[in-house]
Amino acid sequence: MSDPAQQAGGPRKPRIALMGEFSAGKSTLSNLLLGARPLPEKVTATRLSPVWMSYGNQSPYREDVDGTTEPVSLDRLEGIPVEETRFIRLFMEADILDVIDLIDFPGISDPNMDSDVWERVLPEVDAVIWCTHATQAWRQSEAAVWENMPDAVREHSILLITRYDKLTTVNDRRRVFKRVRRETNGQFGGTFPISLLQALEAGDDYDKWDGSGAGPFVDHLIETIQKLADLAARSPEPLYNIANGMGVPEPVVAPVIPRRVQRPLDADKPKRERPPAPPESGTG
Ligand SMILES: Nc1nc2c(ncn2[C@@H]2O[C@H](COP(=O)(O)OP(=O)(O)OP(=O)(O)O)[C@@H](O)[C@H]2O)c(=O)[nH]1
Ligand SMILES: [Mg+2]
């Protein structure tokens, strides 16, 4: 309905929501992924409706809760009526938006904002990157929201333990990571500690980028996007809705055989021993 690619008849792109508590780093993460700042700095400090970002150069607009749309000015986003706005649509020619849409959510337990403001946008999403603040990671309020998320969405979602630079000792870091992994066991496709500020500052410095935690996270994100793109191409319905009972259509393409099991059939040669199983991956 509100997806321009779909309107143009193209396949739908996966939609990834950035969620978490107030100030956990959602907008900083969106700057990092986009390689640019979509909103003027002063605007990011105010309460905003969910901001849905797509590839393109169209002008921004807001969609009202009744479905009507209205152009908006980036300089005046703070004047947008949050309660009556379903989301703000922004368009940028950023590489990542070539493959996914990003939806930057407001903080989940902002006392000045009804949770309905973001809950009503959940049916639009396929997956979530959840930002949890390292120094107060995985609060009850976060666990409570995540508990209600459909399994299929959770499986394709990523937990980022942000502001990891604020934990200064190795012991603290290990302790927080272990606790969060224990408390969220099996509820995310992957969990990664990250300093978003260090990642933003890294530029072309590969060691700094990797040291910030961004390297492993982005590798995992790319894998996730590949899986979601396949789902999105097959279904106009976001995963959140599919998981709520609408059903996933059967794949139309033949399953891809992992490279390590593709071996030319050779009848002359005796069968070889099975190769050893690969080591377990660090995610899950
Ligand atoms: N030290 C440190 N600061 C960070 C990190 N990530 C974000 N910040 C800072 O934390 C503040 C809040 O970050 P935002 O990205 O605006 O957080 P948000 O989740 O979008 O916040 P709301 O939209 O208000 O809920 C900003 O001043 C960021 O610069 C990090 O990894 N390390
Ligand atoms: Mg924000």
PDB file of C-alpha atoms and ligand atoms in Angstrom:
ATOM      1  CA  MET A   1       0.000   0.000   0.000  1.00  0.00           C
ATOM      2  CA  SER A   2       2.602   2.522   1.090  1.00  0.00           C
ATOM      3  CA  ASP A   3       5.550   0.818  -0.567  1.00  0.00           C
ATOM      4  CA  PRO A   4       6.553   2.725  -3.733  1.00  0.00           C
ATOM      5  CA  ALA A   5       8.462  -0.304  -5.112  1.00  0.00           C
ATOM      6  CA  GLN A   6       5.324  -2.383  -4.783  1.00  0.00           C
ATOM      7  CA  GLN A   7       3.270   0.295  -6.428  1.00  0.00           C
ATOM      8  CA  ALA A   8       5.731   0.185  -9.339  1.00  0.00           C
ATOM      9  CA  GLY A   9       5.238  -3.576  -9.584  1.00  0.00           C
ATOM     10  CA  GLY A  10       8.733  -4.503  -8.342  1.00  0.00           C
ATOM     11  CA  PRO A  11       9.405  -7.016  -5.606  1.00  0.00           C
ATOM     12  CA  ARG A  12       8.967  -5.710  -2.101  1.00  0.00           C
ATOM     13  CA  LYS A  13      12.123  -5.003  -0.122  1.00  0.00           C
ATOM     14  CA  PRO A  14      12.552  -6.439   3.360  1.00  0.00           C
ATOM     15  CA  ARG A  15      11.683  -3.935   6.067  1.00  0.00           C
ATOM     16  CA  ILE A  16      13.882  -3.811   9.110  1.00  0.00           C
ATOM     17  CA  ALA A  17      12.762  -1.856  12.161  1.00  0.00           C
ATOM     18  CA  LEU A  18      15.249  -0.263  14.548  1.00  0.00           C
ATOM     19  CA  MET A  19      13.814  -0.667  18.022  1.00  0.00           C
ATOM     20  CA  GLY A  20      14.830  -0.342  21.656  1.00  0.00           C
ATOM     21  CA  GLU A  21      14.648   1.904  24.683  1.00  0.00           C
ATOM     22  CA  PHE A  22      14.990   5.674  24.564  1.00  0.00           C
ATOM     23  CA  SER A  23      18.569   6.708  23.657  1.00  0.00           C
ATOM     24  CA  ALA A  24      19.779   3.163  23.012  1.00  0.00           C
ATOM     25  CA  GLY A  25      21.328   4.214  19.692  1.00  0.00           C
ATOM     26  CA  LYS A  26      18.623   3.502  17.096  1.00  0.00           C
ATOM     27  CA  SER A  27      19.112   6.744  15.178  1.00  0.00           C
ATOM     28  CA  THR A  28      22.901   6.493  15.458  1.00  0.00           C
ATOM     29  CA  LEU A  29      22.639   3.012  13.960  1.00  0.00           C
ATOM     30  CA  SER A  30      20.502   4.320  11.135  1.00  0.00           C
ATOM     31  CA  ASN A  31      23.170   6.984  10.411  1.00  0.00           C
ATOM     32  CA  LEU A  32      25.809   4.249  10.387  1.00  0.00           C
ATOM     33  CA  LEU A  33      23.880   2.007   8.017  1.00  0.00           C
ATOM     34  CA  LEU A  34      22.926   4.839   5.685  1.00  0.00           C
ATOM     35  CA  GLY A  35      26.360   6.435   5.727  1.00  0.00           C
ATOM     36  CA  ALA A  36      24.580   9.738   6.159  1.00  0.00           C
ATOM     37  CA  ARG A  37      22.332  11.584   8.532  1.00  0.00           C
ATOM     38  CA  PRO A  38      18.757  11.481   7.238  1.00  0.00           C
ATOM     39  CA  LEU A  39      17.451  14.135   9.624  1.00  0.00           C
ATOM     40  CA  PRO A  40      18.847  17.434  10.839  1.00  0.00           C
ATOM     41  CA  GLU A  41      20.503  16.958  14.265  1.00  0.00           C
ATOM     42  CA  LYS A  42      18.030  19.109  16.193  1.00  0.00           C
ATOM     43  CA  VAL A  43      15.154  17.001  14.927  1.00  0.00           C
ATOM     44  CA  THR A  44      16.644  13.753  16.213  1.00  0.00           C
ATOM     45  CA  ALA A  45      16.379  15.135  19.740  1.00  0.00           C
ATOM     46  CA  THR A  46      12.601  15.554  19.546  1.00  0.00           C
ATOM     47  CA  ARG A  47       9.828  12.999  19.767  1.00  0.00           C
ATOM     48  CA  LEU A  48       9.121  11.613  16.339  1.00  0.00           C
ATOM     49  CA  SER A  49       6.732   9.125  14.841  1.00  0.00           C
ATOM     50  CA  PRO A  50       8.361   6.058  13.282  1.00  0.00           C
ATOM     51  CA  VAL A  51      10.490   7.176  10.323  1.00  0.00           C
ATOM     52  CA  TRP A  52      10.260   4.796   7.364  1.00  0.00           C
ATOM     53  CA  MET A  53      13.207   5.230   4.992  1.00  0.00           C
ATOM     54  CA  SER A  54      13.268   3.975   1.402  1.00  0.00           C
ATOM     55  CA  TYR A  55      15.487   4.339  -1.636  1.00  0.00           C
ATOM     56  CA  GLY A  56      14.684   7.271  -3.886  1.00  0.00           C
ATOM     57  CA  ASN A  57      14.583  11.011  -4.191  1.00  0.00           C
ATOM     58  CA  GLN A  58      10.904  11.700  -3.620  1.00  0.00           C
ATOM     59  CA  SER A  59       9.909  14.374  -1.134  1.00  0.00           C
ATOM     60  CA  PRO A  60       9.146  13.323   2.426  1.00  0.00           C
ATOM     61  CA  TYR A  61       5.575  12.931   3.582  1.00  0.00           C
ATOM     62  CA  ARG A  62       3.591  11.750   6.574  1.00  0.00           C
ATOM     63  CA  GLU A  63       0.895   9.134   6.510  1.00  0.00           C
ATOM     64  CA  ASP A  64      -1.965   9.794   8.852  1.00  0.00           C
ATOM     65  CA  VAL A  65      -3.589   7.052  10.963  1.00  0.00           C
ATOM     66  CA  ASP A  66      -6.546   7.197   8.555  1.00  0.00           C
ATOM     67  CA  GLY A  67      -4.244   6.521   5.565  1.00  0.00           C
ATOM     68  CA  THR A  68      -4.182   9.983   4.029  1.00  0.00           C
ATOM     69  CA  THR A  69      -0.804  11.449   3.175  1.00  0.00           C
ATOM     70  CA  GLU A  70       0.569  14.952   3.368  1.00  0.00           C
ATOM     71  CA  PRO A  71       3.961  16.405   2.351  1.00  0.00           C
ATOM     72  CA  VAL A  72       6.197  17.412   5.251  1.00  0.00           C
ATOM     73  CA  SER A  73       9.254  19.615   5.531  1.00  0.00           C
ATOM     74  CA  LEU A  74      12.397  18.156   7.138  1.00  0.00           C
ATOM     75  CA  ASP A  75      12.894  21.469   8.934  1.00  0.00           C
ATOM     76  CA  ARG A  76       9.528  21.209  10.576  1.00  0.00           C
ATOM     77  CA  LEU A  77       9.300  17.547  11.563  1.00  0.00           C
ATOM     78  CA  GLU A  78       9.029  18.521  15.226  1.00  0.00           C
ATOM     79  CA  GLY A  79       5.651  20.068  14.416  1.00  0.00           C
ATOM     80  CA  ILE A  80       4.180  16.789  13.171  1.00  0.00           C
ATOM     81  CA  PRO A  81       1.328  15.497  15.341  1.00  0.00           C
ATOM     82  CA  VAL A  82       2.786  12.238  16.721  1.00  0.00           C
ATOM     83  CA  GLU A  83      -0.483  10.698  17.882  1.00  0.00           C
ATOM     84  CA  GLU A  84      -2.180  11.144  14.495  1.00  0.00           C
ATOM     85  CA  THR A  85       0.769  10.101  12.344  1.00  0.00           C
ATOM     86  CA  ARG A  86       1.378   6.479  11.450  1.00  0.00           C
ATOM     87  CA  PHE A  87       4.799   7.177  10.049  1.00  0.00           C
ATOM     88  CA  ILE A  88       6.965   9.685   8.264  1.00  0.00           C
ATOM     89  CA  ARG A  89       8.301   8.520   4.885  1.00  0.00           C
ATOM     90  CA  LEU A  90      11.784   9.651   3.897  1.00  0.00           C
ATOM     91  CA  PHE A  91      13.638   8.858   0.683  1.00  0.00           C
ATOM     92  CA  MET A  92      17.393   8.745   0.226  1.00  0.00           C
ATOM     93  CA  GLU A  93      19.756   7.407  -2.378  1.00  0.00           C
ATOM     94  CA  ALA A  94      21.742   5.374   0.148  1.00  0.00           C
ATOM     95  CA  ASP A  95      23.260   2.008  -0.831  1.00  0.00           C
ATOM     96  CA  ILE A  96      21.622   0.039   1.941  1.00  0.00           C
ATOM     97  CA  LEU A  97      18.179   1.271   0.915  1.00  0.00           C
ATOM     98  CA  ASP A  98      18.762  -0.406  -2.404  1.00  0.00           C
ATOM     99  CA  VAL A  99      18.226  -3.724  -0.604  1.00  0.00           C
ATOM    100  CA  ILE A 100      16.077  -2.960   2.450  1.00  0.00           C
ATOM    101  CA  ASP A 101      13.751  -0.376   3.938  1.00  0.00           C
ATOM    102  CA  LEU A 102      14.638   0.874   7.419  1.00  0.00           C
ATOM    103  CA  ILE A 103      12.084   2.015   9.972  1.00  0.00           C
ATOM    104  CA  ASP A 104      13.503   4.011  12.887  1.00  0.00           C
ATOM    105  CA  PHE A 105      11.148   3.594  15.856  1.00  0.00           C
ATOM    106  CA  PRO A 106      10.802   5.903  18.829  1.00  0.00           C
ATOM    107  CA  GLY A 107      11.935   4.534  22.213  1.00  0.00           C
ATOM    108  CA  ILE A 108       9.614   1.821  23.539  1.00  0.00           C
ATOM    109  CA  SER A 109       9.020   3.223  27.001  1.00  0.00           C
ATOM    110  CA  ASP A 110       9.017   6.953  26.494  1.00  0.00           C
ATOM    111  CA  PRO A 111       6.715   8.278  29.269  1.00  0.00           C
ATOM    112  CA  ASN A 112       5.617  11.089  26.947  1.00  0.00           C
ATOM    113  CA  MET A 113       4.485   8.836  24.153  1.00  0.00           C
ATOM    114  CA  ASP A 114       1.724   6.286  23.926  1.00  0.00           C
ATOM    115  CA  SER A 115       3.116   2.880  22.896  1.00  0.00           C
ATOM    116  CA  ASP A 116       0.373   2.773  20.292  1.00  0.00           C
ATOM    117  CA  VAL A 117       2.452   5.244  18.256  1.00  0.00           C
ATOM    118  CA  TRP A 118       4.928   2.464  17.397  1.00  0.00           C
ATOM    119  CA  GLU A 119       2.801  -0.655  18.044  1.00  0.00           C
ATOM    120  CA  ARG A 120       0.529   0.207  15.128  1.00  0.00           C
ATOM    121  CA  VAL A 121       3.518   0.106  12.744  1.00  0.00           C
ATOM    122  CA  LEU A 122       4.720  -3.357  13.813  1.00  0.00           C
ATOM    123  CA  PRO A 123       2.534  -5.177  11.242  1.00  0.00           C
ATOM    124  CA  GLU A 124       4.621  -3.519   8.504  1.00  0.00           C
ATOM    125  CA  VAL A 125       7.928  -5.103   9.526  1.00  0.00           C
ATOM    126  CA  ASP A 126       9.811  -8.250   8.578  1.00  0.00           C
ATOM    127  CA  ALA A 127      12.541  -8.114  11.187  1.00  0.00           C
ATOM    128  CA  VAL A 128      14.048  -5.938  13.891  1.00  0.00           C
ATOM    129  CA  ILE A 129      17.470  -4.758  14.912  1.00  0.00           C
ATOM    130  CA  TRP A 130      17.008  -4.250  18.627  1.00  0.00           C
ATOM    131  CA  CYS A 131      19.395  -1.850  20.367  1.00  0.00           C
ATOM    132  CA  THR A 132      19.912  -2.467  24.079  1.00  0.00           C
ATOM    133  CA  HIS A 133      22.001  -0.096  26.147  1.00  0.00           C
ATOM    134  CA  ALA A 134      25.095  -1.991  27.494  1.00  0.00           C
ATOM    135  CA  THR A 135      25.018  -0.353  30.920  1.00  0.00           C
ATOM    136  CA  GLN A 136      21.387  -1.317  31.531  1.00  0.00           C
ATOM    137  CA  ALA A 137      21.023  -4.104  29.023  1.00  0.00           C
ATOM    138  CA  TRP A 138      17.833  -6.053  28.438  1.00  0.00           C
ATOM    139  CA  ARG A 139      15.471  -4.450  30.904  1.00  0.00           C
ATOM    140  CA  GLN A 140      12.127  -5.998  31.783  1.00  0.00           C
ATOM    141  CA  SER A 141      10.349  -3.490  29.562  1.00  0.00           C
ATOM    142  CA  GLU A 142      12.394  -4.710  26.600  1.00  0.00           C
ATOM    143  CA  ALA A 143      11.845  -8.392  27.407  1.00  0.00           C
ATOM    144  CA  ALA A 144       8.101  -7.722  27.719  1.00  0.00           C
ATOM    145  CA  VAL A 145       7.848  -6.202  24.231  1.00  0.00           C
ATOM    146  CA  TRP A 146      10.003  -8.924  22.712  1.00  0.00           C
ATOM    147  CA  GLU A 147       7.935 -11.668  24.293  1.00  0.00           C
ATOM    148  CA  ASN A 148       4.976 -10.608  22.156  1.00  0.00           C
ATOM    149  CA  MET A 149       6.919 -10.619  18.905  1.00  0.00           C
ATOM    150  CA  PRO A 150       6.073 -13.496  16.522  1.00  0.00           C
ATOM    151  CA  ASP A 151       8.729 -16.251  16.412  1.00  0.00           C
ATOM    152  CA  ALA A 152       9.405 -15.802  12.688  1.00  0.00           C
ATOM    153  CA  VAL A 153      10.234 -12.132  13.248  1.00  0.00           C
ATOM    154  CA  ARG A 154      12.443 -12.972  16.226  1.00  0.00           C
ATOM    155  CA  GLU A 155      14.395 -15.592  14.267  1.00  0.00           C
ATOM    156  CA  HIS A 156      15.345 -13.001  11.658  1.00  0.00           C
ATOM    157  CA  SER A 157      16.118 -10.269  14.166  1.00  0.00           C
ATOM    158  CA  ILE A 158      19.399  -9.080  15.611  1.00  0.00           C
ATOM    159  CA  LEU A 159      20.198  -7.895  19.130  1.00  0.00           C
ATOM    160  CA  LEU A 160      22.844  -5.195  19.381  1.00  0.00           C
ATOM    161  CA  ILE A 161      24.341  -4.439  22.789  1.00  0.00           C
ATOM    162  CA  THR A 162      25.128  -0.792  22.090  1.00  0.00           C
ATOM    163  CA  ARG A 163      27.388   1.683  23.866  1.00  0.00           C
ATOM    164  CA  TYR A 164      29.760  -1.171  24.618  1.00  0.00           C
ATOM    165  CA  ASP A 165      32.532   1.406  24.988  1.00  0.00           C
ATOM    166  CA  LYS A 166      30.823   2.441  28.234  1.00  0.00           C
ATOM    167  CA  LEU A 167      31.805  -0.912  29.752  1.00  0.00           C
ATOM    168  CA  THR A 168      35.471  -0.410  30.460  1.00  0.00           C
ATOM    169  CA  THR A 169      36.701  -3.718  31.901  1.00  0.00           C
ATOM    170  CA  VAL A 170      36.944  -7.050  30.131  1.00  0.00           C
ATOM    171  CA  ASN A 171      35.106  -8.622  33.049  1.00  0.00           C
ATOM    172  CA  ASP A 172      32.160  -6.226  32.783  1.00  0.00           C
ATOM    173  CA  ARG A 173      31.932  -6.846  29.077  1.00  0.00           C
ATOM    174  CA  ARG A 174      31.990 -10.602  29.486  1.00  0.00           C
ATOM    175  CA  ARG A 175      29.452 -10.501  32.312  1.00  0.00           C
ATOM    176  CA  VAL A 176      26.940  -8.328  30.415  1.00  0.00           C
ATOM    177  CA  PHE A 177      27.288 -10.330  27.205  1.00  0.00           C
ATOM    178  CA  LYS A 178      26.796 -13.645  29.038  1.00  0.00           C
ATOM    179  CA  ARG A 179      23.774 -12.413  30.957  1.00  0.00           C
ATOM    180  CA  VAL A 180      22.070 -10.950  27.899  1.00  0.00           C
ATOM    181  CA  ARG A 181      22.737 -14.113  25.904  1.00  0.00           C
ATOM    182  CA  ARG A 182      21.280 -16.191  28.748  1.00  0.00           C
ATOM    183  CA  GLU A 183      18.171 -14.043  29.166  1.00  0.00           C
ATOM    184  CA  THR A 184      17.422 -13.820  25.456  1.00  0.00           C
ATOM    185  CA  ASN A 185      18.397 -17.382  24.635  1.00  0.00           C
ATOM    186  CA  GLY A 186      16.992 -18.387  21.230  1.00  0.00           C
ATOM    187  CA  GLN A 187      14.993 -15.173  20.824  1.00  0.00           C
ATOM    188  CA  PHE A 188      17.277 -13.503  18.260  1.00  0.00           C
ATOM    189  CA  GLY A 189      19.075 -14.696  15.145  1.00  0.00           C
ATOM    190  CA  GLY A 190      22.301 -13.177  16.493  1.00  0.00           C
ATOM    191  CA  THR A 191      23.632 -11.007  19.335  1.00  0.00           C
ATOM    192  CA  PHE A 192      26.483  -8.546  18.874  1.00  0.00           C
ATOM    193  CA  PRO A 193      28.191  -6.065  21.192  1.00  0.00           C
ATOM    194  CA  ILE A 194      28.979  -2.800  19.440  1.00  0.00           C
ATOM    195  CA  SER A 195      30.165   0.739  19.970  1.00  0.00           C
ATOM    196  CA  LEU A 196      28.212   2.700  17.397  1.00  0.00           C
ATOM    197  CA  LEU A 197      30.291   5.815  18.025  1.00  0.00           C
ATOM    198  CA  GLN A 198      33.559   3.971  17.337  1.00  0.00           C
ATOM    199  CA  ALA A 199      32.026   2.418  14.235  1.00  0.00           C
ATOM    200  CA  LEU A 200      30.974   5.849  12.975  1.00  0.00           C
ATOM    201  CA  GLU A 201      34.464   7.217  13.606  1.00  0.00           C
ATOM    202  CA  ALA A 202      36.233   4.275  11.948  1.00  0.00           C
ATOM    203  CA  GLY A 203      35.983   5.527   8.359  1.00  0.00           C
ATOM    204  CA  ASP A 204      38.384   3.425   6.273  1.00  0.00           C
ATOM    205  CA  ASP A 205      40.277   2.143   9.318  1.00  0.00           C
ATOM    206  CA  TYR A 206      39.452  -1.546   9.096  1.00  0.00           C
ATOM    207  CA  ASP A 207      40.900  -2.453  12.503  1.00  0.00           C
ATOM    208  CA  LYS A 208      38.868   0.237  14.207  1.00  0.00           C
ATOM    209  CA  TRP A 209      35.725  -0.862  12.354  1.00  0.00           C
ATOM    210  CA  ASP A 210      36.215  -4.469  13.397  1.00  0.00           C
ATOM    211  CA  GLY A 211      37.216  -3.482  16.920  1.00  0.00           C
ATOM    212  CA  SER A 212      33.976  -1.525  17.314  1.00  0.00           C
ATOM    213  CA  GLY A 213      32.014  -4.728  16.772  1.00  0.00           C
ATOM    214  CA  ALA A 214      30.544  -3.481  13.495  1.00  0.00           C
ATOM    215  CA  GLY A 215      32.369  -6.086  11.364  1.00  0.00           C
ATOM    216  CA  PRO A 216      30.692  -9.270  12.670  1.00  0.00           C
ATOM    217  CA  PHE A 217      27.341  -7.476  12.984  1.00  0.00           C
ATOM    218  CA  VAL A 218      27.326  -6.311   9.374  1.00  0.00           C
ATOM    219  CA  ASP A 219      28.364  -9.774   8.117  1.00  0.00           C
ATOM    220  CA  HIS A 220      25.406 -11.249   9.946  1.00  0.00           C
ATOM    221  CA  LEU A 221      23.103  -8.490   8.742  1.00  0.00           C
ATOM    222  CA  ILE A 222      23.989  -9.264   5.108  1.00  0.00           C
ATOM    223  CA  GLU A 223      23.120 -12.940   5.624  1.00  0.00           C
ATOM    224  CA  THR A 224      19.849 -11.938   7.249  1.00  0.00           C
ATOM    225  CA  ILE A 225      18.969  -9.592   4.390  1.00  0.00           C
ATOM    226  CA  GLN A 226      19.516 -12.403   1.882  1.00  0.00           C
ATOM    227  CA  LYS A 227      17.046 -14.622   3.727  1.00  0.00           C
ATOM    228  CA  LEU A 228      14.524 -11.813   4.107  1.00  0.00           C
ATOM    229  CA  ALA A 229      14.816 -10.781   0.467  1.00  0.00           C
ATOM    230  CA  ASP A 230      13.764 -14.261  -0.569  1.00  0.00           C
ATOM    231  CA  LEU A 231      10.744 -14.092   1.736  1.00  0.00           C
ATOM    232  CA  ALA A 232       9.828 -10.574   0.677  1.00  0.00           C
ATOM    233  CA  ALA A 233      10.016 -11.465  -3.016  1.00  0.00           C
ATOM    234  CA  ARG A 234       7.528 -14.270  -2.414  1.00  0.00           C
ATOM    235  CA  SER A 235       5.071 -12.438  -0.237  1.00  0.00           C
ATOM    236  CA  PRO A 236       3.673  -8.928  -0.252  1.00  0.00           C
ATOM    237  CA  GLU A 237       2.816  -9.499   3.408  1.00  0.00           C
ATOM    238  CA  PRO A 238       5.483  -8.567   5.961  1.00  0.00           C
ATOM    239  CA  LEU A 239       6.775 -11.407   8.123  1.00  0.00           C
ATOM    240  CA  TYR A 240       4.998  -9.985  11.166  1.00  0.00           C
ATOM    241  CA  ASN A 241       1.647 -10.595   9.472  1.00  0.00           C
ATOM    242  CA  ILE A 242       2.655 -13.927   7.965  1.00  0.00           C
ATOM    243  CA  ALA A 243       3.679 -15.109  11.420  1.00  0.00           C
ATOM    244  CA  ASN A 244       0.260 -14.116  12.657  1.00  0.00           C
ATOM    245  CA  GLY A 245      -1.329 -16.740  10.469  1.00  0.00           C
ATOM    246  CA  MET A 246      -1.298 -15.577   6.850  1.00  0.00           C
ATOM    247  CA  GLY A 247       1.103 -18.350   5.681  1.00  0.00           C
ATOM    248  CA  VAL A 248       4.326 -18.256   3.677  1.00  0.00           C
ATOM    249  CA  PRO A 249       4.075 -19.330   0.028  1.00  0.00           C
ATOM    250  CA  GLU A 250       6.280 -22.214  -1.156  1.00  0.00           C
ATOM    251  CA  PRO A 251       9.634 -21.243  -2.664  1.00  0.00           C
ATOM    252  CA  VAL A 252       9.588 -20.998  -6.459  1.00  0.00           C
ATOM    253  CA  VAL A 253      13.332 -21.427  -6.860  1.00  0.00           C
ATOM    254  CA  ALA A 254      15.199 -24.712  -6.403  1.00  0.00           C
ATOM    255  CA  PRO A 255      16.934 -24.898  -3.029  1.00  0.00           C
ATOM    256  CA  VAL A 256      20.558 -23.783  -3.190  1.00  0.00           C
ATOM    257  CA  ILE A 257      22.974 -26.592  -2.433  1.00  0.00           C
ATOM    258  CA  PRO A 258      25.733 -25.473  -0.084  1.00  0.00           C
ATOM    259  CA  ARG A 259      29.028 -25.326  -1.938  1.00  0.00           C
ATOM    260  CA  ARG A 260      30.794 -27.820   0.279  1.00  0.00           C
ATOM    261  CA  VAL A 261      28.373 -30.603  -0.722  1.00  0.00           C
ATOM    262  CA  GLN A 262      28.517 -29.862  -4.454  1.00  0.00           C
ATOM    263  CA  ARG A 263      30.984 -32.285  -5.946  1.00  0.00           C
ATOM    264  CA  PRO A 264      30.979 -33.483  -9.518  1.00  0.00           C
ATOM    265  CA  LEU A 265      29.605 -36.988  -9.672  1.00  0.00           C
ATOM    266  CA  ASP A 266      32.352 -39.337 -10.653  1.00  0.00           C
ATOM    267  CA  ALA A 267      31.278 -42.956 -11.017  1.00  0.00           C
ATOM    268  CA  ASP A 268      34.825 -44.260 -11.544  1.00  0.00           C
ATOM    269  CA  LYS A 269      36.104 -43.108  -8.238  1.00  0.00           C
ATOM    270  CA  PRO A 270      35.308 -44.899  -4.976  1.00  0.00           C
ATOM    271  CA  LYS A 271      33.010 -42.918  -2.646  1.00  0.00           C
ATOM    272  CA  ARG A 272      34.960 -40.602  -0.392  1.00  0.00           C
ATOM    273  CA  GLU A 273      34.617 -40.313   3.337  1.00  0.00           C
ATOM    274  CA  ARG A 274      32.208 -37.626   4.508  1.00  0.00           C
ATOM    275  CA  PRO A 275      34.025 -34.384   5.277  1.00  0.00           C
ATOM    276  CA  PRO A 276      34.070 -33.426   8.957  1.00  0.00           C
ATOM    277  CA  ALA A 277      31.179 -31.218  10.122  1.00  0.00           C
ATOM    278  CA  PRO A 278      32.006 -27.469  10.052  1.00  0.00           C
ATOM    279  CA  PRO A 279      32.577 -25.788  13.415  1.00  0.00           C
ATOM    280  CA  GLU A 280      29.505 -24.194  14.981  1.00  0.00           C
ATOM    281  CA  SER A 281      28.999 -20.547  14.173  1.00  0.00           C
ATOM    282  CA  GLY A 282      29.119 -17.979  16.929  1.00  0.00           C
ATOM    283  CA  THR A 283      25.673 -16.585  16.399  1.00  0.00           C
ATOM    284  CA  GLY A 284      22.239 -17.652  17.523  1.00  0.00           C
TER     285      GLY A 284
HETATM  286  N1  LIG B   1      29.432   6.279  23.895  1.00  0.00           N
HETATM  287  C1  LIG B   1      28.492   5.907  23.010  1.00  0.00           C
HETATM  288  N2  LIG B   1      27.455   6.739  22.758  1.00  0.00           N
HETATM  289  C2  LIG B   1      26.514   6.346  21.876  1.00  0.00           C
HETATM  290  C3  LIG B   1      26.587   5.088  21.221  1.00  0.00           C
HETATM  291  N3  LIG B   1      25.510   4.970  20.433  1.00  0.00           N
HETATM  292  C4  LIG B   1      24.804   6.105  20.561  1.00  0.00           C
HETATM  293  N4  LIG B   1      25.403   6.949  21.435  1.00  0.00           N
HETATM  294  C5  LIG B   1      24.958   8.288  21.828  1.00  0.00           C
HETATM  295  O1  LIG B   1      23.751   8.150  22.540  1.00  0.00           O
HETATM  296  C6  LIG B   1      22.855   9.236  22.276  1.00  0.00           C
HETATM  297  C7  LIG B   1      21.483   8.701  21.854  1.00  0.00           C
HETATM  298  O2  LIG B   1      21.633   8.014  20.627  1.00  0.00           O
HETATM  299  P1  LIG B   1      20.431   7.917  19.588  1.00  0.00           P
HETATM  300  O3  LIG B   1      20.982   7.193  18.414  1.00  0.00           O
HETATM  301  O4  LIG B   1      19.815   9.246  19.364  1.00  0.00           O
HETATM  302  O5  LIG B   1      19.435   7.011  20.381  1.00  0.00           O
HETATM  303  P2  LIG B   1      17.942   6.608  19.967  1.00  0.00           P
HETATM  304  O6  LIG B   1      17.794   5.194  20.366  1.00  0.00           O
HETATM  305  O7  LIG B   1      17.684   6.950  18.564  1.00  0.00           O
HETATM  306  O8  LIG B   1      17.116   7.538  20.935  1.00  0.00           O
HETATM  307  P3  LIG B   1      15.549   7.951  20.823  1.00  0.00           P
HETATM  308  O9  LIG B   1      15.166   8.044  19.377  1.00  0.00           O
HETATM  309  O10 LIG B   1      15.511   9.259  21.526  1.00  0.00           O
HETATM  310  O11 LIG B   1      14.802   6.899  21.551  1.00  0.00           O
HETATM  311  C8  LIG B   1      23.534  10.063  21.203  1.00  0.00           C
HETATM  312  O12 LIG B   1      24.141  11.168  21.827  1.00  0.00           O
HETATM  313  C9  LIG B   1      24.595   9.151  20.632  1.00  0.00           C
HETATM  314  O13 LIG B   1      25.713   9.844  20.158  1.00  0.00           O
HETATM  315  C10 LIG B   1      27.708   4.229  21.508  1.00  0.00           C
HETATM  316  O14 LIG B   1      27.841   3.102  21.011  1.00  0.00           O
HETATM  317  N5  LIG B   1      28.613   4.706  22.411  1.00  0.00           N
HETATM  318 MG    MG B   2      16.094   8.066  17.671  1.00  0.00          MG
END
